[in-house]
Coordinates of C-alpha atoms and ligand atoms in Angstrom, one line a residue:
Chain O
X1 CA -1.8 -42.3 -12.2
X2 CA -4.0 -41.2 -14.7
X3 CA -6.2 -44.1 -14.7
X4 CA -6.7 -44.4 -10.9
X5 CA -8.7 -41.5 -11.0
X6 CA -10.2 -41.2 -14.3
X7 CA -11.7 -44.3 -12.6
X8 CA -12.8 -42.5 -9.3
X9 CA -15.4 -40.5 -11.3
X10 CA -18.7 -42.1 -12.5
X11 CA -19.9 -39.7 -14.8
X12 CA -18.5 -40.4 -18.3
X13 CA -18.6 -37.2 -19.6
X14 CA -15.9 -36.4 -16.4
X15 CA -14.6 -39.6 -16.6
X16 CA -13.4 -39.5 -20.7
X17 CA -11.7 -34.7 -19.6
X18 CA -10.1 -36.6 -16.7
X19 CA -8.7 -39.2 -18.6
X20 CA -6.6 -37.0 -21.1
X21 CA -7.0 -34.2 -18.8
X22 CA -6.9 -34.1 -15.1
X23 CA -8.3 -31.4 -14.3
X24 CA -11.1 -33.0 -11.9
X25 CA -8.5 -35.1 -9.6
X26 CA -6.2 -31.3 -9.7
X27 CA -9.2 -29.8 -8.5
X28 CA -10.4 -32.3 -6.1
X29 CA -6.6 -32.5 -4.1
X30 CA -7.3 -28.5 -3.7
X31 CA -10.2 -28.3 -1.4
X32 CA -12.4 -31.1 -2.7
X33 CA -12.5 -34.3 -1.0
X34 CA -8.6 -35.7 -1.8
X35 CA -7.6 -33.3 0.6
X36 CA -7.2 -33.4 3.9
X37 CA -7.5 -31.3 6.8
X38 CA -7.6 -31.7 10.5
X39 CA -10.5 -31.5 12.0
X40 CA -10.5 -28.9 14.3
X41 CA -10.9 -25.9 12.4
X42 CA -12.8 -22.8 13.2
X43 CA -15.3 -19.9 12.3
X44 CA -11.0 -17.9 11.7
X45 CA -10.3 -20.3 9.3
X46 CA -12.6 -18.8 7.1
X47 CA -11.1 -15.5 5.8
X48 CA -8.7 -16.6 3.0
X49 CA -11.7 -18.8 1.0
X50 CA -13.9 -14.7 2.0
X51 CA -10.2 -13.2 0.8
X52 CA -9.9 -15.0 -1.8
X53 CA -13.6 -13.9 -3.7
X54 CA -13.3 -11.1 -2.7
X55 CA -10.2 -11.7 -5.2
X56 CA -12.9 -12.5 -7.8
X57 CA -15.5 -9.6 -6.8
X58 CA -12.6 -7.2 -7.9
X59 CA -12.1 -8.4 -11.2
X60 CA -14.9 -8.7 -12.4
X61 CA -16.3 -5.6 -11.1
X62 CA -13.3 -3.8 -11.9
X63 CA -13.2 -5.3 -16.3
X64 CA -16.8 -4.7 -16.3
X65 CA -16.2 -0.6 -14.7
X66 CA -13.3 -0.4 -17.5
X67 CA -15.4 -0.7 -20.5
X68 CA -16.5 2.8 -18.9
X69 CA -13.8 4.9 -17.6
X70 CA -11.7 7.1 -19.3
X71 CA -8.2 7.2 -18.3
X72 CA -7.3 10.1 -18.6
X73 CA -7.6 13.5 -16.4
X74 CA -9.6 16.4 -19.1
X75 CA -13.1 13.0 -18.8
X76 CA -11.6 10.2 -15.7
X77 CA -13.7 12.7 -13.7
X78 CA -16.9 12.6 -15.6
X79 CA -16.3 9.5 -16.7
X80 CA -16.9 7.8 -13.2
X81 CA -19.2 10.3 -12.8
X82 CA -21.1 8.8 -15.5
X83 CA -20.7 5.2 -14.3
X84 CA -22.6 6.8 -11.2
X85 CA -25.5 8.3 -13.1
X86 CA -25.7 6.6 -16.7
X87 CA -24.8 3.9 -16.7
X88 CA -27.2 0.7 -16.2
X89 CA -26.7 -0.4 -12.7
X90 CA -23.1 1.5 -12.3
X91 CA -23.6 2.7 -9.3
X92 CA -24.6 -0.7 -7.8
X93 CA -21.0 -1.5 -9.7
X94 CA -18.6 0.9 -8.9
X95 CA -20.2 1.1 -4.8
X96 CA -19.4 -2.6 -4.9
X97 CA -16.0 -1.9 -6.8
X98 CA -14.6 0.5 -4.0
X99 CA -16.8 -0.7 -1.0
X100 CA -15.7 -4.2 -2.2
X101 CA -11.4 -3.3 -1.7
X102 CA -12.4 -2.3 1.9
X103 CA -13.9 -5.6 2.6
X104 CA -10.9 -7.7 1.0
X105 CA -8.5 -5.7 3.6
X106 CA -12.0 -6.6 6.6
X107 CA -10.8 -10.4 5.5
X108 CA -7.0 -10.0 5.0
X109 CA -6.3 -8.3 8.5
X110 CA -8.0 -11.2 9.7
X111 CA -6.2 -13.4 8.0
X112 CA -3.5 -11.8 9.7
X113 CA -4.3 -12.0 13.1
X114 CA -5.4 -14.8 13.1
X115 CA -2.2 -16.0 11.5
X116 CA -0.5 -14.2 14.5
X117 CA -2.8 -15.8 17.7
X118 CA -2.4 -19.1 16.3
X119 CA 1.4 -19.1 15.4
X120 CA 0.5 -19.6 11.7
X121 CA 4.0 -18.3 10.5
X122 CA 5.8 -20.7 12.4
X123 CA 8.0 -23.8 11.2
X124 CA 6.9 -25.5 8.0
X125 CA 4.8 -22.5 7.5
X126 CA 7.1 -19.1 6.4
X127 CA 6.7 -19.3 2.4
X128 CA 3.2 -19.8 2.8
X129 CA 3.6 -16.6 5.3
X130 CA 5.6 -14.6 3.1
X131 CA 4.0 -15.2 -0.6
X132 CA 1.1 -14.2 1.9
X133 CA 2.5 -10.5 2.7
X134 CA 3.5 -10.3 -1.2
X135 CA 0.4 -10.4 -1.5
X136 CA -1.2 -7.3 1.1
X137 CA 1.7 -5.6 -0.5
X138 CA 0.9 -6.0 -4.0
X139 CA -3.1 -5.3 -2.2
X140 CA -1.7 -2.6 -0.7
X141 CA -0.3 -1.8 -5.2
X142 CA -3.5 -2.1 -6.3
X143 CA -5.8 0.1 -4.3
X144 CA -3.5 2.7 -3.9
X145 CA -3.8 3.2 -7.6
X146 CA -7.5 2.5 -7.2
X147 CA -7.9 5.6 -5.4
X148 CA -6.1 7.7 -7.8
X149 CA -8.1 6.4 -11.0
X150 CA -10.8 8.8 -10.1
X151 CA -9.3 11.6 -10.7
X152 CA -10.4 13.6 -7.3
X153 CA -9.0 15.4 -4.7
X154 CA -8.2 12.7 -2.3
X155 CA -7.3 10.6 -5.7
X156 CA -4.5 13.9 -6.5
X157 CA -3.2 14.5 -3.4
X158 CA -2.8 11.0 -1.9
X159 CA -1.6 10.1 -5.4
X160 CA 0.7 13.1 -4.7
X161 CA 2.0 12.2 -1.5
X162 CA 2.3 8.3 -1.5
X163 CA 4.7 9.6 -3.9
X164 CA 6.6 11.8 -2.2
X165 CA 7.8 9.3 -0.1
X166 CA 10.9 7.7 -2.6
X167 CA 12.5 11.1 -2.7
X168 CA 13.7 10.6 1.3
X169 CA 15.3 8.4 -0.8
X170 CA 19.0 9.9 -0.8
X171 CA 20.7 11.0 -3.8
X172 CA 17.9 9.0 -7.1
X173 CA 14.4 10.2 -4.9
X174 CA 14.1 12.9 -6.4
X175 CA 14.8 10.9 -9.9
X176 CA 13.0 7.6 -8.8
X177 CA 10.1 10.1 -8.3
X178 CA 9.7 12.0 -12.4
X179 CA 10.3 8.7 -13.2
X180 CA 7.4 7.3 -11.0
X181 CA 5.2 10.4 -12.5
X182 CA 6.3 10.5 -15.8
X183 CA 7.4 14.1 -15.5
X184 CA 7.0 17.1 -12.6
X185 CA 4.2 16.7 -11.1
X186 CA 0.7 14.1 -10.5
X187 CA -0.1 14.9 -14.5
X188 CA -1.5 12.5 -17.0
X189 CA 0.9 10.0 -17.5
X190 CA 0.9 8.8 -14.0
X191 CA -2.1 8.6 -14.3
X192 CA -2.7 6.0 -17.1
X193 CA 0.9 3.7 -16.6
X194 CA -1.6 4.1 -12.8
X195 CA -4.7 3.2 -14.8
X196 CA -2.5 0.4 -16.9
X197 CA -1.1 -1.2 -13.3
X198 CA -4.1 -1.6 -11.7
X199 CA -5.7 -3.9 -14.1
X200 CA -2.1 -6.2 -14.2
X201 CA -1.9 -6.4 -10.7
X202 CA -4.6 -7.9 -9.0
X203 CA -4.2 -10.8 -11.7
X204 CA 0.1 -11.4 -10.3
X205 CA -1.9 -11.2 -7.0
X206 CA -4.0 -14.2 -8.4
X207 CA -0.6 -15.8 -9.5
X208 CA 1.2 -15.4 -6.1
X209 CA -2.2 -16.3 -4.3
X210 CA -1.5 -19.4 -6.1
X211 CA 1.7 -20.8 -5.0
X212 CA 0.3 -19.4 -1.2
X213 CA -2.2 -21.8 -2.0
X214 CA 0.6 -24.8 -3.2
X215 CA 2.9 -23.7 -0.3
X216 CA -0.6 -24.6 2.7
X217 CA -1.3 -28.2 0.3
X218 CA 2.6 -28.6 1.4
X219 CA 2.1 -29.5 5.1
X220 CA -1.7 -28.6 5.6
X221 CA -3.6 -26.0 6.9
X222 CA -2.2 -25.2 11.1
X223 CA -5.5 -25.4 13.0
X224 CA -6.6 -23.6 16.7
X225 CA -4.6 -26.9 18.7
X226 CA -1.9 -25.4 16.6
X227 CA -0.2 -28.8 16.9
X228 CA 0.7 -31.6 13.7
X229 CA -2.3 -33.9 12.8
X230 CA -0.9 -37.2 14.0
X231 CA -3.4 -39.1 11.4
X232 CA -6.6 -40.0 10.2
X233 CA -8.3 -39.4 13.1
X234 CA -7.5 -35.4 13.6
X235 CA -8.2 -35.1 9.9
X236 CA -11.4 -34.6 7.7
X237 CA -12.3 -34.1 2.9
X238 CA -12.0 -30.3 2.7
X239 CA -15.1 -31.4 0.5
X240 CA -17.9 -31.2 1.6
X241 CA -16.9 -30.2 5.7
X242 CA -15.2 -26.9 4.5
X243 CA -16.5 -26.0 1.7
X244 CA -20.1 -25.8 3.5
X245 CA -18.3 -24.2 6.2
X246 CA -16.9 -22.0 4.8
X247 CA -20.0 -21.4 1.8
X248 CA -22.3 -19.6 5.3
X249 CA -19.7 -18.1 5.8
X250 CA -19.5 -16.7 3.0
X251 CA -23.7 -16.1 3.8
X252 CA -22.4 -14.0 6.2
X253 CA -19.9 -12.4 4.6
X254 CA -22.0 -11.0 1.6
X255 CA -24.8 -9.8 4.2
X256 CA -22.1 -7.4 5.8
X257 CA -21.1 -6.1 2.6
X258 CA -24.3 -5.4 1.4
X259 CA -24.8 -3.6 4.6
X260 CA -21.9 -1.4 3.5
X261 CA -23.7 -1.3 0.1
X262 CA -26.9 -0.4 -0.4
X263 CA -26.9 2.0 3.0
X264 CA -23.7 2.9 3.3
X265 CA -22.2 3.2 0.4
X266 CA -19.6 6.1 0.9
X267 CA -19.2 5.5 5.2
X268 CA -15.5 4.4 4.2
X269 CA -14.9 6.7 1.2
X270 CA -13.4 10.4 2.1
X271 CA -16.3 13.3 0.1
X272 CA -13.5 15.2 -1.0
X273 CA -13.3 12.9 -4.0
X274 CA -15.7 14.3 -5.2
X275 CA -14.3 16.6 -5.9
X276 CA -12.8 16.9 -9.0
X277 CA -8.1 16.7 -8.1
X278 CA -6.8 20.4 -8.3
X279 CA -3.2 20.8 -8.4
X280 CA -3.1 24.2 -6.7
X281 CA -5.0 22.8 -3.5
X282 CA -4.5 20.8 -1.0
X283 CA -7.4 19.5 0.5
X284 CA -7.5 21.0 5.2
X285 CA -7.0 17.8 6.0
X286 CA -6.0 15.2 3.8
X287 CA -6.2 11.0 5.3
X288 CA -5.8 7.7 3.4
X289 CA -8.6 5.4 3.1
X290 CA -9.2 3.7 6.3
X291 CA -7.2 0.7 5.2
X292 CA -3.5 2.2 5.7
X293 CA -4.5 4.3 8.4
X294 CA -1.8 2.5 10.7
X295 CA 1.4 2.8 8.6
X296 CA 0.3 6.7 7.5
X297 CA 0.0 7.1 11.9
X298 CA 3.5 5.3 12.0
X299 CA 4.9 8.0 9.2
X300 CA 3.8 10.9 10.4
X301 CA 5.3 9.9 14.3
X302 CA 8.6 10.7 13.4
X303 CA 9.6 14.1 13.2
X304 CA 11.8 13.9 9.8
X305 CA 10.9 12.6 6.3
X306 CA 13.2 9.4 5.1
X307 CA 13.2 8.3 8.8
X308 CA 9.9 8.1 9.0
X309 CA 8.9 6.4 5.1
X310 CA 12.3 4.7 6.7
X311 CA 9.6 3.9 9.9
X312 CA 6.8 3.0 7.7
X313 CA 7.7 0.4 5.4
X314 CA 10.3 -1.2 8.2
X315 CA 6.4 -2.2 10.3
X316 CA 5.9 -4.7 6.2
X317 CA 9.1 -5.5 6.0
X318 CA 10.0 -6.7 9.9
X319 CA 6.4 -9.0 9.2
X320 CA 8.9 -10.9 6.9
X321 CA 11.3 -12.0 10.1
X322 CA 8.9 -12.4 12.2
X323 CA 8.8 -16.5 12.3
X324 CA 12.7 -15.9 13.2
X325 CA 11.7 -13.2 15.8
X326 CA 9.0 -15.3 17.7
X327 CA 11.3 -17.6 20.0
X328 CA 9.0 -19.7 20.7
X329 CA 8.5 -23.3 19.8
X330 CA 4.3 -23.9 20.7
X331 CA 1.7 -22.3 17.7
X332 CA -1.5 -21.7 18.9
X333 CA -1.5 -18.7 21.9
X334 CA -4.3 -21.8 23.7
X335 CA -0.5 -22.3 25.1
X336 CA 1.5 -19.4 26.0
X337 CA -0.3 -17.9 28.9
X338 CA 1.7 -14.2 28.3
X339 CA 2.6 -14.0 23.9
X340 CA -1.9 -14.5 24.8
X341 CA -2.2 -10.4 26.7
X342 CA 0.5 -9.3 24.3
X343 CA -1.7 -10.2 21.3
X344 CA -4.3 -7.9 22.7
X345 CA -2.3 -4.9 23.6
X346 CA -0.1 -5.5 20.0
X347 CA -4.1 -5.7 17.8
X348 CA -4.8 -2.8 20.4
X349 CA -1.8 -0.7 19.2
X350 CA -2.7 -1.4 16.2
X351 CA -6.1 0.5 16.6
X352 CA -4.9 3.3 18.0
X353 CA -2.1 3.4 15.3
X354 CA -5.5 3.9 13.0
X355 CA -7.8 6.0 15.2
X356 CA -4.5 7.9 15.4
X357 CA -3.8 8.2 11.4
X358 CA -7.2 9.4 11.0
X359 CA -6.9 12.7 13.0
X360 CA -4.5 15.7 12.8
X361 CA -0.9 15.3 13.4
X362 CA -1.3 17.3 16.8
X363 CA -2.6 17.3 20.5
X364 CA -4.1 13.2 21.4
X365 CA -3.3 12.1 18.9
X366 CA 0.6 12.4 17.8
X367 CA 1.1 11.2 21.1
X368 CA -1.6 8.1 21.3
X369 CA 0.0 7.3 17.7
X370 CA 3.6 7.5 18.8
X371 CA 3.4 5.4 22.0
X372 CA 1.4 2.8 19.3
X373 CA 5.2 3.4 17.4
X374 CA 7.2 2.7 20.0
X375 CA 4.5 -0.9 20.9
X376 CA 5.1 -1.8 17.6
X377 CA 8.3 -2.1 17.3
X378 CA 8.9 -3.7 20.8
X379 CA 6.1 -5.5 20.0
X380 CA 8.2 -7.8 17.5
X381 CA 12.0 -6.7 18.4
X382 CA 11.8 -7.3 21.8
X383 CA 8.8 -8.8 23.0
X384 CA 8.6 -11.5 20.6
X385 CA 12.6 -13.0 21.8
X386 CA 11.9 -12.7 24.8
X387 CA 8.8 -13.9 25.8
X388 CA 9.5 -16.7 23.4
X389 CA 12.6 -18.1 25.8
X390 CA 10.8 -16.5 29.7
X391 CA 7.2 -17.4 29.1
X392 CA 5.8 -21.6 30.1
X393 CA 3.7 -23.2 27.7
X394 CA 0.8 -24.8 28.6
X395 CA 1.1 -28.6 27.6
X396 CA -0.2 -29.3 25.1
X397 CA -2.7 -32.3 23.8
X398 CA -1.1 -35.3 22.6
X399 CA -3.2 -34.4 19.2
X400 CA -6.0 -33.3 18.1
X401 CA -8.3 -36.1 18.7
X402 CA -7.1 -37.0 22.6
X403 CA -9.2 -34.4 24.5
X404 CA -12.2 -35.1 22.1
X405 CA -12.1 -38.9 23.0
X406 CA -10.6 -38.9 26.4
X407 CA -14.2 -36.8 27.6
Chain Q
X1 CA 35.6 -18.8 -15.2
X2 CA 35.9 -21.9 -12.8
X3 CA 32.9 -24.6 -11.6
X4 CA 31.4 -25.1 -15.4
X5 CA 29.2 -28.0 -15.7
X6 CA 32.3 -29.6 -18.0
X7 CA 35.6 -28.6 -15.9
X8 CA 36.2 -31.9 -13.8
X9 CA 38.3 -31.3 -10.1
X10 CA 42.1 -30.4 -11.1
X11 CA 41.8 -30.2 -14.7
X12 CA 42.2 -26.4 -16.4
X13 CA 38.9 -24.6 -18.2
X14 CA 38.6 -25.7 -21.3
X15 CA 37.7 -23.7 -24.8
X16 CA 34.3 -25.1 -24.5
X17 CA 34.0 -23.1 -20.4
X18 CA 34.6 -20.0 -22.6
X19 CA 32.9 -19.7 -25.5
X20 CA 30.0 -20.7 -22.5
X21 CA 30.7 -18.2 -20.5
X22 CA 31.2 -15.6 -23.3
X23 CA 27.5 -16.0 -24.7
X24 CA 25.9 -16.6 -21.3
X25 CA 27.7 -12.9 -20.4
X26 CA 27.3 -11.6 -24.2
X27 CA 23.1 -12.7 -23.2
X28 CA 22.7 -10.8 -20.7
X29 CA 24.0 -8.1 -21.4
X30 CA 21.6 -8.1 -24.6
X31 CA 18.3 -8.7 -22.4
X32 CA 19.8 -6.0 -19.9
X33 CA 19.9 -3.4 -23.0
X34 CA 16.7 -4.8 -24.1
X35 CA 15.3 -3.5 -20.9
X36 CA 16.4 0.5 -20.8
X37 CA 13.8 0.7 -23.1
X38 CA 10.8 -0.4 -21.0
X39 CA 12.1 1.3 -18.1
X40 CA 13.2 4.7 -19.1
X41 CA 9.9 4.6 -21.7
X42 CA 8.3 6.4 -17.5
X43 CA 10.7 9.0 -17.9
X44 CA 8.4 12.7 -18.9
X45 CA 9.0 12.4 -23.1
X46 CA 10.2 15.5 -25.1
X47 CA 6.8 17.3 -24.9
X48 CA 6.7 17.0 -20.8
X49 CA 10.7 18.8 -21.3
X50 CA 10.3 20.8 -23.6
X51 CA 11.0 23.5 -22.2
X52 CA 7.7 25.3 -20.8
X53 CA 8.0 29.3 -18.9
X54 CA 5.4 31.2 -18.2
X55 CA 5.0 35.7 -17.5
X56 CA 3.1 37.1 -14.9
X57 CA 2.0 40.2 -14.3
X58 CA 3.3 41.5 -11.2
X59 CA 1.4 45.1 -11.6
X60 CA -1.6 43.3 -9.5
X61 CA -0.4 42.4 -6.8
X62 CA -0.3 45.1 -4.4
X63 CA 2.3 44.8 -0.9
X64 CA 1.0 42.0 1.4
X65 CA -0.6 39.4 -1.4
X66 CA 0.2 36.7 -3.5
X67 CA -0.8 34.4 -5.9
X68 CA -0.3 31.4 -7.2
X69 CA 0.6 30.2 -10.9
X70 CA 0.4 26.6 -12.0
X71 CA 3.6 26.4 -14.0
X72 CA 4.7 22.4 -15.2
X73 CA 1.9 20.8 -13.3
X74 CA 3.5 22.8 -9.9
X75 CA 2.0 25.9 -8.1
X76 CA 4.7 28.9 -7.8
X77 CA 3.9 31.5 -5.0
X78 CA 4.2 35.0 -5.4
X79 CA 4.3 37.3 -3.2
X80 CA 4.5 41.2 -2.6
X81 CA 5.7 41.2 0.6
X82 CA 5.1 43.9 3.2
X83 CA 7.8 45.9 4.4
X84 CA 7.1 44.4 7.6
X85 CA 7.9 40.4 6.7
X86 CA 11.2 41.7 4.8
X87 CA 12.6 43.0 7.9
X88 CA 11.7 39.5 9.9
X89 CA 13.0 37.2 7.4
X90 CA 16.4 39.5 7.1
X91 CA 16.2 39.1 10.9
X92 CA 16.1 35.1 11.0
X93 CA 19.1 35.0 8.7
X94 CA 21.1 34.1 12.2
X95 CA 18.4 32.1 14.0
X96 CA 19.1 28.2 13.8
X97 CA 17.5 26.5 10.3
X98 CA 17.2 23.3 9.4
X99 CA 18.2 24.6 5.9
X100 CA 20.1 27.9 6.6
X101 CA 20.0 30.2 3.7
X102 CA 19.9 34.3 3.9
X103 CA 16.5 36.2 2.0
X104 CA 18.9 38.2 0.2
X105 CA 19.9 34.5 -1.4
X106 CA 16.7 33.5 -2.1
X107 CA 14.6 37.0 -3.7
X108 CA 15.8 39.4 -7.1
X109 CA 13.8 41.5 -5.5
X110 CA 13.4 42.9 -1.7
X111 CA 9.6 42.7 -1.7
X112 CA 9.6 39.5 -4.6
X113 CA 9.2 36.9 -3.4
X114 CA 8.5 33.9 -5.6
X115 CA 8.7 30.1 -5.1
X116 CA 7.2 26.7 -5.3
X117 CA 4.1 26.2 -4.0
X118 CA 5.0 23.1 -2.5
X119 CA 6.2 22.0 0.9
X120 CA 10.1 19.8 0.9
X121 CA 8.1 17.0 3.1
X122 CA 5.8 15.4 1.0
X123 CA 4.5 18.1 -1.9
X124 CA 1.0 19.4 -0.4
X125 CA 0.9 22.6 -1.1
X126 CA 1.0 24.9 1.9
X127 CA -1.2 28.3 3.1
X128 CA -0.5 31.7 2.8
X129 CA 0.3 34.1 6.5
X130 CA 0.0 30.7 8.6
X131 CA 1.9 28.8 11.0
X132 CA 4.3 29.8 14.1
X133 CA 7.1 31.9 11.8
X134 CA 3.8 33.6 9.3
X135 CA 5.0 32.2 6.6
X136 CA 3.2 29.3 5.7
X137 CA 2.2 26.1 6.9
X138 CA 2.1 23.2 5.7
X139 CA -1.8 20.8 7.4
X140 CA 0.1 18.3 5.4
X141 CA 1.7 17.3 8.5
X142 CA 2.7 20.2 9.7
X143 CA 5.1 22.1 8.7
X144 CA 6.0 25.0 9.1
X145 CA 7.9 27.4 6.5
X146 CA 8.9 31.4 7.6
X147 CA 8.3 35.0 5.8
X148 CA 11.3 34.1 3.7
X149 CA 9.8 30.2 1.9
X150 CA 12.3 28.4 4.1
X151 CA 11.6 25.6 6.7
X152 CA 11.5 26.5 10.4
X153 CA 10.0 23.2 12.4
X154 CA 8.1 20.6 10.7
X155 CA 9.4 17.5 9.3
X156 CA 10.1 19.0 6.0
X157 CA 13.9 19.3 5.5
X158 CA 14.3 22.0 3.4
X159 CA 13.1 25.2 2.0
X160 CA 10.6 25.5 -0.5
X161 CA 12.8 26.1 -3.6
X162 CA 12.7 28.7 -5.9
X163 CA 13.0 28.1 -9.5
X164 CA 14.3 29.8 -11.8
X165 CA 12.6 33.4 -12.8
X166 CA 13.8 36.3 -15.1
X167 CA 12.5 39.9 -14.6
X168 CA 11.2 40.8 -17.7
X169 CA 10.3 44.2 -16.1
X170 CA 9.3 46.1 -13.3
X171 CA 5.8 45.2 -13.0
X172 CA 6.5 41.2 -14.9
X173 CA 8.9 38.3 -15.0
X174 CA 9.2 34.9 -16.4
X175 CA 9.3 31.7 -15.2
X176 CA 11.2 29.1 -16.3
Ligands
HEM1 C1 -7.1 -6.5 -6.1 C2 -8.3 -6.2 -6.1 C3 -8.4 -5.0 -6.7 C4 -8.7 -3.2 -5.5 C5 -8.3 -3.9 -4.0 C6 -8.8 -2.6 -6.0 C7 -9.3 -0.9 -5.8 C8 -9.7 -0.1 -6.5 C9 -9.7 1.0 -5.1 C10 -9.5 1.6 -4.2 C11 -10.3 1.5 -6.5 C12 -11.4 3.4 -6.2 C13 -12.6 3.9 -6.2 C14 -13.2 4.4 -5.4 O1 -13.3 5.1 -4.6 O2 -13.8 5.1 -6.9 C15 -10.7 1.2 -7.8 C16 -11.0 1.8 -9.0 C17 -11.6 1.2 -9.9 N1 -10.6 -0.4 -10.4 FE1 -9.7 -1.8 -9.3 N2 -9.5 -3.1 -7.7 C18 -9.2 -4.1 -7.6 C19 -9.0 -5.0 -9.2 C20 -9.4 -3.3 -10.2 C21 -8.8 -4.5 -11.4 C22 -8.1 -6.1 -11.2 C23 -9.6 -4.2 -12.5 C24 -9.9 -3.8 -14.1 C25 -9.9 -5.1 -15.0 C26 -10.3 -2.8 -11.8 C27 -10.6 -1.4 -12.7 C28 -10.8 -0.6 -11.9 C29 -11.4 0.9 -12.3 C30 -11.5 0.9 -13.8 C31 -11.1 2.0 -11.1 C32 -11.5 3.2 -11.2 C33 -13.5 3.6 -11.1 C34 -13.5 3.9 -10.1 O3 -13.2 4.9 -9.8 O4 -14.8 3.2 -9.5 N3 -9.5 -3.1 -10.2 N4 -10.1 0.3 -6.7
FES2 S1 3.5 16.9 2.6 FE1 3.6 19.4 3.7 S2 3.8 18.2 5.9 FE2 3.7 16.7 5.0

């Protein structure tokens, strides 16, 4: 094995290293010429690597921000302003990090919806799907704690409201909240521990991403047709075909990112976070960052404290059992006439939730929020199991290359 | 003690099985004990716990006015209630209350309402003299409190809590 691999590479230095430490062959099997990939992947398959790119950007910009940031209630806000005004390119690095978080969520949300459309969560990819959801949960925790660090009004009140969610748990709720805070309110101990965890969790995410990729390679990528590859005629090597396609995607994505970074760096943020935290005054209208809005809408659409909290967490946890709620054996929505339509209605419900989450919880927004919340859960609990039984799928092609060769 | 590796089908557990299980259990208890400091360090430290108290001078607060004091990192409302507010609060003792409590049980002197300014839903600071019941209104998710600080409408489950406080004399209280 080791002999074979070191023979595979031409460069003598690479050969010499490979013979002792098989890094090059490992990489080649991960994302290189030795990773066979379905030949029909569309641009929707770019978002996994884009999410990985975002993670790298967050870690690099985060590490250099920490060189100038001070995690103390008396100094945090000023140290972020110091980064913005005094540190060389500090404004760029901070805007990269703040907008990078939004870009990360855009990539991951598209990646998740891609998985839903093409049935990528179905056997044998259930654990792959779970690992993705764990990454999503860790990302949310990381982004939430990062948003607390600048210690503005939204930082403080966001932290207060979100940690208070745990007070809804019967009996142990209050002690848990005190434990999270390290005091009787969000204060310096809270800021310190959030800083520690905000630094740690991205590296935990890196670890889970490695497992995610390992699980992916066990059965290979799904594809727009949702059928298994049947032989070499259905596959092409990852390198150079998809490395170049991913690289092109990176270019487009960076242009999109740069638009926000250079022309609208505060568009996705909230102006109140440029006001220092004040524990005596809650901002008139507190909203989380855009990527939390759907879940915030679900929380607020229930007029009961515990019920709202349970439903909000349930909205994510239900995704873990999606592989079993969807009873259809056909993966891709291309061949599922009814599911295909339900997918788009579901997407609209999610957009409705995002809208409702950003409005004050009254009037029409509250009605929209409630209707979309009901639909969100009905989609998973009622529609998916039923459609799997009643829908008559279209005829699947015999292989990925068959329709192409016939044409 | 069934099912350890050395046990063969149909034989009695051996002394070795016992040692394996006992050692494993001992190790598990030891590990659990070692985890506790790592968990407990997140609880409030001694300086945070050290009883803090705050005194408030009431003589400057006219009827119909309130002040907000920071106590243990949280706001406390001290309101000099008007006659009308007191009357309304007492009248509502018999209304349908999500968290039933008499106005008299929430005050030491009827004209002075002292309570935490922390919404029992998710912890925002409610706005004074707003909402459907003339008391407080929490803008975060729409909870309405009455002139006694009792929850009347919205997602909050409980009345605004009354902290420990004592009248030092007619115009001074100590909170905590
Ligand atoms: C999963 C990856 C990460 C995400 C999603 C994330 C997200 C965020 C967010 C949303 C903020 C608030 C930005 C603002 O409004 O100012 C923030 C701030 C911050 N983050 Fe991260 N972050 C990540 C990784 C990291 C890492 C690895 C580090 C350190 C090594 C770090 C260090 C910081 C620092 C020092 C701040 C405060 C300065 C500031 O507010 O700009 N972050 N992060
Ligand atoms: S925090 Fe007051 S209503 Fe939610």
